[in-house]
């Protein structure tokens, strides 16, 4: 169940490819190849699973996160997927 939660947080944390273009005020160009979007979602899933699992293992014995391990790890999974896919989509062009 924890793995499914981390995958869901990774999916939700995935940035849409080209999210940074809104700051440049150019109209969006339709993506001719959908594989970039699919690979970005896959990267977000992997990053969310890895980030959540590693963070969960690190804080398991910590008294600071007692009773909140799943929530804190899920938020870390979301943030990891968000950062990794944001950087990846910024280097696309």
mmCIF file of C-alpha atoms in Angstrom:
data_model
loop_
_atom_site.group_PDB
_atom_site.id
_atom_site.type_symbol
_atom_site.label_atom_id
_atom_site.label_comp_id
_atom_site.label_asym_id
_atom_site.label_seq_id
_atom_site.Cartn_x
_atom_site.Cartn_y
_atom_site.Cartn_z
ATOM 1 C CA UNK A 1 0.000 0.000 0.000
ATOM 2 C CA UNK A 2 2.887 2.336 0.752
ATOM 3 C CA UNK A 3 4.354 1.666 -2.700
ATOM 4 C CA UNK A 4 1.048 2.515 -4.387
ATOM 5 C CA UNK A 5 0.889 5.726 -2.347
ATOM 6 C CA UNK A 6 4.407 6.717 -3.425
ATOM 7 C CA UNK A 7 3.571 5.976 -7.071
ATOM 8 C CA UNK A 8 0.421 8.097 -6.813
ATOM 9 C CA UNK A 9 2.363 10.966 -5.270
ATOM 10 C CA UNK A 10 4.974 10.635 -8.018
ATOM 11 C CA UNK A 11 2.224 10.795 -10.654
ATOM 12 C CA UNK A 12 0.675 13.868 -9.023
ATOM 13 C CA UNK A 13 4.053 15.549 -8.645
ATOM 14 C CA UNK A 14 4.888 15.198 -12.329
ATOM 15 C CA UNK A 15 5.177 18.580 -14.002
ATOM 16 C CA UNK A 16 3.582 18.941 -17.399
ATOM 17 C CA UNK A 17 6.281 19.107 -20.105
ATOM 18 C CA UNK A 18 6.889 22.708 -21.044
ATOM 19 C CA UNK A 19 5.522 24.138 -17.772
ATOM 20 C CA UNK A 20 8.283 26.740 -17.728
ATOM 21 C CA UNK A 21 7.200 28.176 -21.106
ATOM 22 C CA UNK A 22 4.385 30.134 -19.479
ATOM 23 C CA UNK A 23 7.018 32.508 -18.143
ATOM 24 C CA UNK A 24 8.242 33.255 -21.683
ATOM 25 C CA UNK A 25 4.708 34.162 -22.881
ATOM 26 C CA UNK A 26 4.909 32.102 -26.077
ATOM 27 C CA UNK A 27 1.829 30.229 -27.265
ATOM 28 C CA UNK A 28 2.115 26.479 -26.643
ATOM 29 C CA UNK A 29 3.124 24.331 -29.579
ATOM 30 C CA UNK A 30 1.234 21.046 -29.883
ATOM 31 C CA UNK A 31 3.452 18.091 -29.102
ATOM 32 C CA UNK A 32 3.821 15.994 -32.282
ATOM 33 C CA UNK A 33 5.253 13.025 -30.416
ATOM 34 C CA UNK A 34 3.453 11.817 -27.259
ATOM 35 C CA UNK A 35 6.428 9.750 -26.067
ATOM 36 C CA UNK A 36 7.953 12.716 -24.262
ATOM 37 C CA UNK A 37 4.845 13.061 -22.102
ATOM 38 C CA UNK A 38 4.748 9.323 -21.407
ATOM 39 C CA UNK A 39 8.442 9.243 -20.524
ATOM 40 C CA UNK A 40 8.019 12.250 -18.215
ATOM 41 C CA UNK A 41 5.179 10.505 -16.382
ATOM 42 C CA UNK A 42 7.331 7.361 -16.089
ATOM 43 C CA UNK A 43 10.196 9.434 -14.739
ATOM 44 C CA UNK A 44 7.831 11.009 -12.204
ATOM 45 C CA UNK A 45 6.610 7.582 -11.070
ATOM 46 C CA UNK A 46 10.150 6.289 -10.620
ATOM 47 C CA UNK A 47 11.306 9.447 -8.835
ATOM 48 C CA UNK A 48 8.281 9.402 -6.526
ATOM 49 C CA UNK A 49 8.767 5.745 -5.644
ATOM 50 C CA UNK A 50 12.493 6.150 -5.034
ATOM 51 C CA UNK A 51 12.146 9.392 -3.070
ATOM 52 C CA UNK A 52 9.331 8.126 -0.883
ATOM 53 C CA UNK A 53 10.953 4.777 -0.184
ATOM 54 C CA UNK A 54 14.348 6.233 0.666
ATOM 55 C CA UNK A 55 12.857 8.973 2.842
ATOM 56 C CA UNK A 56 10.646 6.430 4.610
ATOM 57 C CA UNK A 57 13.618 4.193 5.400
ATOM 58 C CA UNK A 58 15.683 7.124 6.655
ATOM 59 C CA UNK A 59 13.052 8.540 9.019
ATOM 60 C CA UNK A 60 11.566 5.259 10.256
ATOM 61 C CA UNK A 61 13.376 5.447 13.610
ATOM 62 C CA UNK A 62 13.221 9.244 13.959
ATOM 63 C CA UNK A 63 11.167 10.555 16.868
ATOM 64 C CA UNK A 64 10.558 13.814 15.017
ATOM 65 C CA UNK A 65 8.311 12.069 12.459
ATOM 66 C CA UNK A 66 6.633 9.595 14.831
ATOM 67 C CA UNK A 67 3.139 8.797 13.591
ATOM 68 C CA UNK A 68 3.617 10.814 10.427
ATOM 69 C CA UNK A 69 5.962 8.609 8.453
ATOM 70 C CA UNK A 70 3.551 7.938 5.565
ATOM 71 C CA UNK A 71 2.510 11.567 5.213
ATOM 72 C CA UNK A 72 6.051 12.931 5.336
ATOM 73 C CA UNK A 73 7.323 10.293 2.914
ATOM 74 C CA UNK A 74 4.433 10.967 0.535
ATOM 75 C CA UNK A 75 5.173 14.672 0.520
ATOM 76 C CA UNK A 76 8.833 13.926 -0.115
ATOM 77 C CA UNK A 77 7.838 11.619 -3.006
ATOM 78 C CA UNK A 78 5.676 14.404 -4.457
ATOM 79 C CA UNK A 79 8.486 16.942 -4.167
ATOM 80 C CA UNK A 80 11.081 14.596 -5.636
ATOM 81 C CA UNK A 81 8.922 13.846 -8.677
ATOM 82 C CA UNK A 82 8.158 17.548 -9.090
ATOM 83 C CA UNK A 83 11.814 18.573 -9.058
ATOM 84 C CA UNK A 84 13.095 15.722 -11.246
ATOM 85 C CA UNK A 85 10.440 16.111 -13.940
ATOM 86 C CA UNK A 86 10.740 19.903 -13.820
ATOM 87 C CA UNK A 87 14.449 19.716 -14.511
ATOM 88 C CA UNK A 88 13.968 17.067 -17.202
ATOM 89 C CA UNK A 89 11.295 19.061 -19.034
ATOM 90 C CA UNK A 90 13.425 22.216 -18.850
ATOM 91 C CA UNK A 91 16.211 20.434 -20.743
ATOM 92 C CA UNK A 92 13.850 19.075 -23.404
ATOM 93 C CA UNK A 93 14.314 21.947 -25.852
#
